[in-house]
Coordinates of C-alpha atoms in Angstrom, one line a residue:
X1 CA 39.8 -18.1 -21.7
X2 CA 40.8 -15.3 -24.1
X3 CA 42.0 -15.6 -27.3
X4 CA 45.6 -14.3 -27.5
X5 CA 44.7 -11.5 -30.3
X6 CA 42.3 -10.1 -27.8
X7 CA 44.6 -10.4 -24.8
X8 CA 45.6 -6.6 -25.0
X9 CA 42.3 -5.8 -24.4
X10 CA 41.3 -4.1 -20.7
X11 CA 38.8 -5.5 -18.5
X12 CA 37.0 -2.3 -19.4
X13 CA 37.1 -2.8 -22.9
X14 CA 36.0 -6.2 -23.0
X15 CA 32.9 -5.2 -21.1
X16 CA 32.5 -2.4 -23.8
X17 CA 32.7 -5.1 -26.3
X18 CA 30.1 -7.5 -25.2
X19 CA 28.0 -4.8 -24.4
X20 CA 28.2 -3.7 -27.7
X21 CA 27.7 -7.4 -29.1
X22 CA 24.8 -7.6 -26.8
X23 CA 23.1 -4.3 -27.9
X24 CA 23.6 -5.4 -31.2
X25 CA 21.9 -8.8 -31.1
X26 CA 19.1 -7.1 -28.8
X27 CA 20.2 -9.1 -25.9
X28 CA 18.3 -8.3 -22.6
X29 CA 20.1 -6.1 -20.4
X30 CA 20.2 -5.5 -16.4
X31 CA 19.1 -7.8 -13.7
X32 CA 16.6 -10.5 -14.6
X33 CA 13.1 -10.1 -13.2
X34 CA 11.9 -11.2 -10.0
X35 CA 8.9 -12.5 -8.0
X36 CA 8.5 -13.1 -4.6
X37 CA 5.3 -14.5 -2.5
X38 CA 4.0 -13.9 0.8
X39 CA 0.8 -14.1 2.8
X40 CA -0.9 -11.5 5.0
X41 CA -3.9 -13.0 6.5
X42 CA -6.2 -14.6 4.1
X43 CA -4.4 -12.2 1.4
X44 CA -1.4 -13.3 -0.9
X45 CA 1.2 -10.4 -1.4
X46 CA 3.3 -10.2 -4.6
X47 CA 6.5 -8.3 -5.0
X48 CA 7.9 -8.1 -8.4
X49 CA 10.5 -6.2 -10.2
X50 CA 12.0 -6.1 -13.5
X51 CA 8.9 -6.3 -15.6
X52 CA 5.3 -6.3 -15.8
X53 CA 3.4 -9.0 -13.3
X54 CA 1.2 -11.7 -15.6
X55 CA -1.2 -14.1 -14.0
X56 CA -3.0 -17.1 -15.5
X57 CA -5.5 -20.0 -14.7
X58 CA -3.1 -22.7 -16.3
X59 CA 0.8 -23.1 -17.0
X60 CA 0.8 -24.5 -20.3
X61 CA -1.6 -23.3 -22.8
X62 CA -2.8 -20.8 -20.7
X63 CA -3.3 -17.1 -21.5
X64 CA -1.2 -15.2 -19.9
X65 CA -3.0 -11.3 -19.1
X66 CA -0.9 -8.4 -17.6
X67 CA -2.0 -7.7 -13.7
X68 CA -2.7 -4.1 -13.3
X69 CA -1.3 -2.8 -10.2
X70 CA 2.0 -1.5 -8.1
X71 CA 4.2 -3.8 -6.2
X72 CA 3.7 -5.3 -3.7
X73 CA 0.0 -6.5 -5.3
X74 CA -2.3 -8.0 -2.7
X75 CA -4.7 -10.7 -4.3
X76 CA -7.7 -12.2 -2.5
X77 CA -7.4 -15.9 -3.4
X78 CA -11.0 -16.4 -5.3
X79 CA -10.0 -19.9 -7.3
X80 CA -8.5 -23.1 -6.5
X81 CA -5.5 -22.0 -8.4
X82 CA -3.9 -18.7 -10.2
X83 CA -0.5 -18.8 -11.5
X84 CA 2.2 -15.8 -11.6
X85 CA 5.1 -14.8 -13.7
X86 CA 7.0 -11.5 -14.5
X87 CA 7.7 -10.8 -18.3
X88 CA 10.9 -8.9 -18.1
X89 CA 11.2 -5.6 -19.9

């Protein structure tokens, strides 16, 4: 719902306005990061997009570290648990 004062804006004008505001406040642009997990034999296969893959041994209080390597990344499980996320660009 638009304020009647903005009713004269076209859809392109509205998009331009919102993009300008998002740019000014530093809002992220583009698609959100994605992460999918699969298995191939004993390996875990991580496929990610939209950012940097990170891992930690614990979710709370854990130190997240960037993971080297390109997507898809094959990981050999060596511990009881490991957590992954994608930090957006």
